[in-house]
mmCIF file of C-alpha atoms in Angstrom:
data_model
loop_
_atom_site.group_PDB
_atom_site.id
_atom_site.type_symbol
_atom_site.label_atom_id
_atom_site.label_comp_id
_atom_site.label_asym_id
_atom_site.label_seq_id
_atom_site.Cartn_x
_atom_site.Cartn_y
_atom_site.Cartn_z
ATOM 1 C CA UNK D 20 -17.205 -12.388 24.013
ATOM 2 C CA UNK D 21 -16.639 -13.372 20.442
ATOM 3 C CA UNK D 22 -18.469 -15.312 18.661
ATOM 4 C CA UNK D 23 -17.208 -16.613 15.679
ATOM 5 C CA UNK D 24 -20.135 -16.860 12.384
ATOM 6 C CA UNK D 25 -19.826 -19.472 9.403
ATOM 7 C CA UNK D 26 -21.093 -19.327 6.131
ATOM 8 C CA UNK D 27 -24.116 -22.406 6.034
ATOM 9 C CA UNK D 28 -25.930 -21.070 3.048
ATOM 10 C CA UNK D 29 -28.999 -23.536 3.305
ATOM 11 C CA UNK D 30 -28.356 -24.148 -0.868
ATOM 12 C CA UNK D 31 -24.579 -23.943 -1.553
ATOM 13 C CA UNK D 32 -25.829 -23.592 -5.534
ATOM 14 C CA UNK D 33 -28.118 -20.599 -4.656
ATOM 15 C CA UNK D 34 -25.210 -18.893 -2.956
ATOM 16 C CA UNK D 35 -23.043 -19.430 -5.876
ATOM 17 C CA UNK D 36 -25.139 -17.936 -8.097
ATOM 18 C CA UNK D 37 -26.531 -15.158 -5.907
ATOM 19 C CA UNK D 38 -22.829 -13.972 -5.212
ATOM 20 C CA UNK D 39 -21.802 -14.314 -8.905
ATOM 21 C CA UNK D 40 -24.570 -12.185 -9.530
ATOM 22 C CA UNK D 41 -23.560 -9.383 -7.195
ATOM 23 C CA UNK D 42 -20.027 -9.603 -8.862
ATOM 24 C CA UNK D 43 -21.204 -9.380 -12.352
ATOM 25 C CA UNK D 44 -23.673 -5.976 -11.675
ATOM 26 C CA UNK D 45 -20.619 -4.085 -10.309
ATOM 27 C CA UNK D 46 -18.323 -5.567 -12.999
ATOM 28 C CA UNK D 47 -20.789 -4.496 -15.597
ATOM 29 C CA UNK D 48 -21.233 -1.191 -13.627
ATOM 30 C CA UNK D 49 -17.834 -0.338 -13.173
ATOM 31 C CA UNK D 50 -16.422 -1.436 -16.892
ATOM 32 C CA UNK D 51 -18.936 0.525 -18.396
ATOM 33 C CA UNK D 52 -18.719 3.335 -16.495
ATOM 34 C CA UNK D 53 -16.965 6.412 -18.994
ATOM 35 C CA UNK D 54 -16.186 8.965 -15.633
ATOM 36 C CA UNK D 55 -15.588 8.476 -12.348
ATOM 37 C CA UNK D 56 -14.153 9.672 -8.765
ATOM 38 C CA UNK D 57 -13.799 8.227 -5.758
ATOM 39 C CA UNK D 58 -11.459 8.015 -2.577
ATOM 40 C CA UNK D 59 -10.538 5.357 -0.994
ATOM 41 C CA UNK D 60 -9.228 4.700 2.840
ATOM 42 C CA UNK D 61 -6.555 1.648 2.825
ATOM 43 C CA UNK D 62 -4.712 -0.664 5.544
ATOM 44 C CA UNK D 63 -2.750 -3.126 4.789
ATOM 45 C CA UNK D 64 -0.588 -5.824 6.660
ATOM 46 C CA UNK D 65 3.116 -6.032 6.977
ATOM 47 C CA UNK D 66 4.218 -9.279 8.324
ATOM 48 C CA UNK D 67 7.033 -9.064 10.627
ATOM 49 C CA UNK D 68 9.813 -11.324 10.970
ATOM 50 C CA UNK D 69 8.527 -13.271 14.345
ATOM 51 C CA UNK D 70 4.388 -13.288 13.281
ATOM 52 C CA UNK D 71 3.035 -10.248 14.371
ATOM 53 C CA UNK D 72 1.272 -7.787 11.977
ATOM 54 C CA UNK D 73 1.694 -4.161 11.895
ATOM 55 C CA UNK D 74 -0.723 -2.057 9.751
ATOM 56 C CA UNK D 75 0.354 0.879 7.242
ATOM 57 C CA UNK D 76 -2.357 2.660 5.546
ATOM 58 C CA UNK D 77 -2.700 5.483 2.926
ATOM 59 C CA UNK D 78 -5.935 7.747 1.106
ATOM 60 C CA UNK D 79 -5.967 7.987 -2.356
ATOM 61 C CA UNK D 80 -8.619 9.909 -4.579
ATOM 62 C CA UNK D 81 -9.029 8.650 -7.498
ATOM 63 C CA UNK D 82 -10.195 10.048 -10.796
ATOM 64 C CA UNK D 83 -10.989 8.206 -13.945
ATOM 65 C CA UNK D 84 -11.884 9.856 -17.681
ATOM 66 C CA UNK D 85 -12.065 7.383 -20.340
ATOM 67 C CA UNK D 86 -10.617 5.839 -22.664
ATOM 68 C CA UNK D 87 -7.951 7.195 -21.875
ATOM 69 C CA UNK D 88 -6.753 9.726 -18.996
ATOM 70 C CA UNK D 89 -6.117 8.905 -15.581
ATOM 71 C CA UNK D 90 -5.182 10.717 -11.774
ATOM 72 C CA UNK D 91 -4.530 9.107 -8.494
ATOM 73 C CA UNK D 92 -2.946 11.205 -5.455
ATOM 74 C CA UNK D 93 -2.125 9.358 -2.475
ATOM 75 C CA UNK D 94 -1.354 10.575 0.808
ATOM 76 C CA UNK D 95 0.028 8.007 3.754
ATOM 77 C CA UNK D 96 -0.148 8.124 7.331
ATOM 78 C CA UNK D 97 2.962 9.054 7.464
ATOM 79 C CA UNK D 98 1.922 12.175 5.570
ATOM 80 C CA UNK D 99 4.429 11.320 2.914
ATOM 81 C CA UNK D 100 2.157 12.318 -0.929
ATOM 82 C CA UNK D 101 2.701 11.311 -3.799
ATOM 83 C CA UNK D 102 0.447 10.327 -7.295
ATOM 84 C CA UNK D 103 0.455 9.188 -10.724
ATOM 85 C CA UNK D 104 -1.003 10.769 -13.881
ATOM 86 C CA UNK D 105 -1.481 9.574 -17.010
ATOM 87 C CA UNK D 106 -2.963 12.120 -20.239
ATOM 88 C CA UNK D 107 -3.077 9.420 -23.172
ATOM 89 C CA UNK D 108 0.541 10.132 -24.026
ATOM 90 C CA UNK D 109 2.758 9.821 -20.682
ATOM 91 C CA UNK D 110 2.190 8.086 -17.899
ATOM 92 C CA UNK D 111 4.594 10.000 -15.087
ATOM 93 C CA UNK D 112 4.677 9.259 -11.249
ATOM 94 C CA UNK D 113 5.963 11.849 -8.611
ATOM 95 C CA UNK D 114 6.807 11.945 -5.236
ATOM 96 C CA UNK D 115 5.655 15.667 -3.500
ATOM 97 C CA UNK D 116 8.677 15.471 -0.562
ATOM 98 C CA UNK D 117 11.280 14.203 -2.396
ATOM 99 C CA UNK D 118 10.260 16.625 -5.378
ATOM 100 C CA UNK D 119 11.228 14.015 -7.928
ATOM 101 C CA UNK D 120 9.193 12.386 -10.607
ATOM 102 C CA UNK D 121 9.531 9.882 -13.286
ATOM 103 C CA UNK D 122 8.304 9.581 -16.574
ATOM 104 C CA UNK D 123 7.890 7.625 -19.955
ATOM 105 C CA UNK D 124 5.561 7.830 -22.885
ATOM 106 C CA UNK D 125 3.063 5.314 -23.357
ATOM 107 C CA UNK D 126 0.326 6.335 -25.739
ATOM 108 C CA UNK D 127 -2.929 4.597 -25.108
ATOM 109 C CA UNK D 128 -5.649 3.943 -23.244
ATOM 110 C CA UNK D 129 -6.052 3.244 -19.607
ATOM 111 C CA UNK D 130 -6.342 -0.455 -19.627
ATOM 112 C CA UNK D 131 -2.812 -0.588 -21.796
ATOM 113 C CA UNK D 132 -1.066 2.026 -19.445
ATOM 114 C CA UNK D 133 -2.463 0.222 -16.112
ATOM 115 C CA UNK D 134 -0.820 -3.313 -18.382
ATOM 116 C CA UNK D 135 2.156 -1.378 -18.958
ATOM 117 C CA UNK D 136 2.464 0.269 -15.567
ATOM 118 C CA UNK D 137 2.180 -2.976 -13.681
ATOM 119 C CA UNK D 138 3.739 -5.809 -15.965
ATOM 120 C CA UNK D 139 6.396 -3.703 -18.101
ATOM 121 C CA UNK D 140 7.527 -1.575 -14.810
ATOM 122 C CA UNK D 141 6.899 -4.234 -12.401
ATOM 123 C CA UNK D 142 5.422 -1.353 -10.189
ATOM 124 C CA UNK D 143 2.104 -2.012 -7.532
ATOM 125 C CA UNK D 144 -0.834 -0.144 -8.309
ATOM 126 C CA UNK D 145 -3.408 -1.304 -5.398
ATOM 127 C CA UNK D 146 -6.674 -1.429 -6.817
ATOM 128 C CA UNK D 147 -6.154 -1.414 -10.400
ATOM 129 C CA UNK D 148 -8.281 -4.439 -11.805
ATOM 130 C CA UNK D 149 -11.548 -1.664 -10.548
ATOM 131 C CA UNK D 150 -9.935 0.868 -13.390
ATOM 132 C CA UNK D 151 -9.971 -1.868 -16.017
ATOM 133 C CA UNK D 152 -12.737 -2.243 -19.045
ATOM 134 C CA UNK D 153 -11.811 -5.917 -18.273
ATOM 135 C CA UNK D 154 -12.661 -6.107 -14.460
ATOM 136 C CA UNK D 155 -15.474 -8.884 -15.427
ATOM 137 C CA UNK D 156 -13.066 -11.495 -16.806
ATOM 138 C CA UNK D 157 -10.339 -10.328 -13.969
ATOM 139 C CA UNK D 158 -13.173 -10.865 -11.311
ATOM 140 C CA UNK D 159 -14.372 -14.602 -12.908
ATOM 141 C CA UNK D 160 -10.767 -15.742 -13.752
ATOM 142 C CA UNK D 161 -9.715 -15.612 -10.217
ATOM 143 C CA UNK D 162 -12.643 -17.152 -8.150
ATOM 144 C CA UNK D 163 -12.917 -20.916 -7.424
ATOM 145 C CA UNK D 164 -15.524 -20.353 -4.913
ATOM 146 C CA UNK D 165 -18.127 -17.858 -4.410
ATOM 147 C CA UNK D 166 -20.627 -17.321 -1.387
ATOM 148 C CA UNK D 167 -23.134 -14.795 -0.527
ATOM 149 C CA UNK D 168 -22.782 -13.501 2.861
ATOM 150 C CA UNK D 169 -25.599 -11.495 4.201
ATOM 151 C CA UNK D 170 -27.485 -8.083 3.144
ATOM 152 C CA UNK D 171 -25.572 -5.448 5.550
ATOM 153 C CA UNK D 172 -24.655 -1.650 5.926
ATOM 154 C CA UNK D 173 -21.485 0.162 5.304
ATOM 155 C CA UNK D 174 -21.570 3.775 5.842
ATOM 156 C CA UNK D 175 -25.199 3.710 5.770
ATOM 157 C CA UNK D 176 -25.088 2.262 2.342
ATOM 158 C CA UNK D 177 -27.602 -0.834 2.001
ATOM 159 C CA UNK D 178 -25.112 -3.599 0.514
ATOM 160 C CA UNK D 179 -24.920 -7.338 -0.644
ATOM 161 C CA UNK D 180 -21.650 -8.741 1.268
ATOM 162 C CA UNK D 181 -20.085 -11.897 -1.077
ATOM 163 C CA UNK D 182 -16.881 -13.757 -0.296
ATOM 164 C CA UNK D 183 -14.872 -15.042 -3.140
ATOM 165 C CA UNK D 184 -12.131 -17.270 -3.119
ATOM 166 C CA UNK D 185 -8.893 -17.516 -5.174
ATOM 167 C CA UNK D 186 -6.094 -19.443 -5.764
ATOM 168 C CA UNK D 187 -3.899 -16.858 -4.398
ATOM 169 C CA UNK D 188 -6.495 -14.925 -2.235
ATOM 170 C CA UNK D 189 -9.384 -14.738 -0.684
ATOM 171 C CA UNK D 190 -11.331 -11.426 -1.566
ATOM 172 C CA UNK D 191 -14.525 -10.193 0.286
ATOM 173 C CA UNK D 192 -17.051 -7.333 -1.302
ATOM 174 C CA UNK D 193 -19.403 -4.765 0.033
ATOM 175 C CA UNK D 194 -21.457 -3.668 -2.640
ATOM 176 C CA UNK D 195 -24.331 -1.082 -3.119
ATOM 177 C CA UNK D 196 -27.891 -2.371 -3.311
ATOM 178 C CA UNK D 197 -29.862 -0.469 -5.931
ATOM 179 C CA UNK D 198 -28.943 0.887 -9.819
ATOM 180 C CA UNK D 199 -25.544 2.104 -8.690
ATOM 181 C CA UNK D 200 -23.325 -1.161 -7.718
ATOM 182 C CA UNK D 201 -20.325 0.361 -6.315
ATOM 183 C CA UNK D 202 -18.281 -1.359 -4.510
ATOM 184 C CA UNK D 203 -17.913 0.357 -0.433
ATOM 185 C CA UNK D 204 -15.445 -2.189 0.977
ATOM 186 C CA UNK D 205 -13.503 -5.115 0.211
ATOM 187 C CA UNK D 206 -11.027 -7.192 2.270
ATOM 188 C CA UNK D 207 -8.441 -9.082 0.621
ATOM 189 C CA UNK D 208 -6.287 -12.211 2.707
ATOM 190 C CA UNK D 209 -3.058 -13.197 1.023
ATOM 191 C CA UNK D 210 -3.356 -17.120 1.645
ATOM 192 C CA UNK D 211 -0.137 -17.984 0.079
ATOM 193 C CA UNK D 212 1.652 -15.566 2.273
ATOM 194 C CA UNK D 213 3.741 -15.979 5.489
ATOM 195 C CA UNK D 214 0.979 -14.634 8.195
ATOM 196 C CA UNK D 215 -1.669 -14.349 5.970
ATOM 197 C CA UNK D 216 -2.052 -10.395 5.677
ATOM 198 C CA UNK D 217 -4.577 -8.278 4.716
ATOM 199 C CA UNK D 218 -5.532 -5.418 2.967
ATOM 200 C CA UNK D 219 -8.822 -3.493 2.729
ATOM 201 C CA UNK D 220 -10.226 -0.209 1.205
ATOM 202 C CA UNK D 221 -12.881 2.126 2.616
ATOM 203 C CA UNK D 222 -14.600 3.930 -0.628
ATOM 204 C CA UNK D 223 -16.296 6.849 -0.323
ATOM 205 C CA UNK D 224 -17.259 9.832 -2.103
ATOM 206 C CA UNK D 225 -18.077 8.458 -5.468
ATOM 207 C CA UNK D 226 -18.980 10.345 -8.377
ATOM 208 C CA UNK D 227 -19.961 9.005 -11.588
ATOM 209 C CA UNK D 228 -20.145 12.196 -13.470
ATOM 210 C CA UNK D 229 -16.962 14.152 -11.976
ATOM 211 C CA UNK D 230 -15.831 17.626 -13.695
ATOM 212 C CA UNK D 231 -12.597 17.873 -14.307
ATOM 213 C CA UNK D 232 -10.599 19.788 -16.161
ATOM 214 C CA UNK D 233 -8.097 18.371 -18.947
ATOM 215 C CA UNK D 234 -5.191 20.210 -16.880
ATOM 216 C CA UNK D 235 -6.102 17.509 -14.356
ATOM 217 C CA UNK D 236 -4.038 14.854 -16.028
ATOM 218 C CA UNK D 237 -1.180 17.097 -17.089
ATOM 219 C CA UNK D 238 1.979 16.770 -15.325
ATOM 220 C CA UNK D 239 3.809 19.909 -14.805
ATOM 221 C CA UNK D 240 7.328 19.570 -13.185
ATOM 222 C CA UNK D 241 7.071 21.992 -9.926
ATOM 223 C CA UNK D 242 10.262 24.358 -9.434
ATOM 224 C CA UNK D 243 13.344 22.481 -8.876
ATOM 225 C CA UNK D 244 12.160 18.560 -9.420
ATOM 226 C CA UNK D 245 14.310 16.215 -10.620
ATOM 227 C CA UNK D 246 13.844 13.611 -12.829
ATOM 228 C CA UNK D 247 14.415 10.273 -11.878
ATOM 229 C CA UNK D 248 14.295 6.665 -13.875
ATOM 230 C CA UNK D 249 11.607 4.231 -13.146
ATOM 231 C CA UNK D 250 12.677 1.373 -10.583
ATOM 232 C CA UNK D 251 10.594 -1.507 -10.071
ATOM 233 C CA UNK D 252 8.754 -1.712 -6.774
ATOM 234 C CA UNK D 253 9.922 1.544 -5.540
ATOM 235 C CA UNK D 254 6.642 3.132 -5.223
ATOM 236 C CA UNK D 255 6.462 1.634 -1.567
ATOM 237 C CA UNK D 256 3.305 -0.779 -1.192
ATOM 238 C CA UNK D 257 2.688 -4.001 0.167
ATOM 239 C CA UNK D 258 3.266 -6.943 -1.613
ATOM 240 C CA UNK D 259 -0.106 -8.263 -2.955
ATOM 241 C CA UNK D 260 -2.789 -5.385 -3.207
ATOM 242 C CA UNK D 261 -4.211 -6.453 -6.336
ATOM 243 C CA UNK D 262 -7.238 -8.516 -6.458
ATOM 244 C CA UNK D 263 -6.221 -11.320 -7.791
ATOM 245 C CA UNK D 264 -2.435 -11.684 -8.726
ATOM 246 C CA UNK D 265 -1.102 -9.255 -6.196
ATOM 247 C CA UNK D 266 -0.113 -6.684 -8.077
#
């Protein structure tokens, strides 16, 4: 037996404020944060033509260096890897199977490749508002509503639970209790879309002082890859897995 639980926050106001809070520490946390790795479990929904939802899911480690240098491998379920890199010069993304890759120069720092990668390439990059200096004012542009949930546990982590909602999407948070506000889950429900999917991410493993070596971000062709042009939405990932627009 299921039994379904609403939010009744006794003082709507308090709730508000209480969840806005929660978003603003990891915001603050995150933004300011110089280094950091992390990997993150992901599922995400793919509607089907008659209603019913089949989930695809990938891992992808993650590795940030500001301002400006940037690594995330991905591996499906499918077992199919693939990553992109970015050194403050190029920004190149390659798939291991296929041994292809593609790449363009884009001098800069994160936040302008991430801009470029998304909006100038049209390409998905799940996650990417949690890379950005900005993620405060990409958090607080997007929520119309805001609710804390409960205190609760994910992976043994102590965490504030909020739900936000969007315009576009509704977007719950785990985050950690304590001086380290990272966030360990969050759920995101397409509202505008046919079905309603989903995707989530699992974090774990997070490292705020990660060493790495500059060879890290340096893309070296492997023996026989061939270079390929950039298409628009081929890196294959579902439509929506940004926080806020969907990108």
């Amino acid at each position: 037996l299921v039994i379904a639980q609403q939010i009744t926050p006794a003082d709507s106001k308090q709730s508000e404020e209480q969840a806005m809070a929660v978003v603003k520490r990891i915001a603050d946390f995150l933004s300011h944060s110089q280094s950091f790795s992390v990997t993150a479990e992901i599922g995400f929904d793919a509607v089907q033509q008659f209603g019913q939802k089949i989930e695809y899911g990938e891992s992808r480690k993650i590795v940030l260096r500001r301002p400006d240098h940037l690594r995330i491998d991905e591996t499906k379920r499918n077992g199919a890897k693939s990553g992109l890199v970015f050194d403050g010069r190029n920004l190149t993304v390659f798939h291991v199977k296929e041994n292809v890759y593609a790449t363009t120069a884009r001098p800069g720092n994160v936040d302008e490749a991430i801009a470029y990668y998304t909006n100038d390439l049209d390409m998905r990059l799940p996650l990417a508002e949690l890379l950005s200096s900005k993620l405060a004012a990409a958090l607080s542009e997007g929520i119309r509503e805001a609710a804390y949930v409960e205190k609760s546990s994910i992976g043994g982590v102590p965490c504030d639970h909020v739900a936000l909602r969007g315009d576009k999407a509704d977007l719950q948070l785990w985050v950690a209790q304590g001086d380290r506000p990272l966030p360990q889950r969050i759920v995101i429900t397409y509202t505008r879309l046919d079905g309603r999917p989903q995707f989530w991410a699992q974090f774990k493993e997070w490292n705020l002082n990660p060493k790495v070596r500059d060879s890290l971000f340096a893309f070296t062709p492997p023996a026989g890859a061939v270079k390929i042009a950039f298409s628009p939405r081929q890196m294959l990932e579902p439509a929506g897995t940004g926080i806020n627009e969907g990108k």
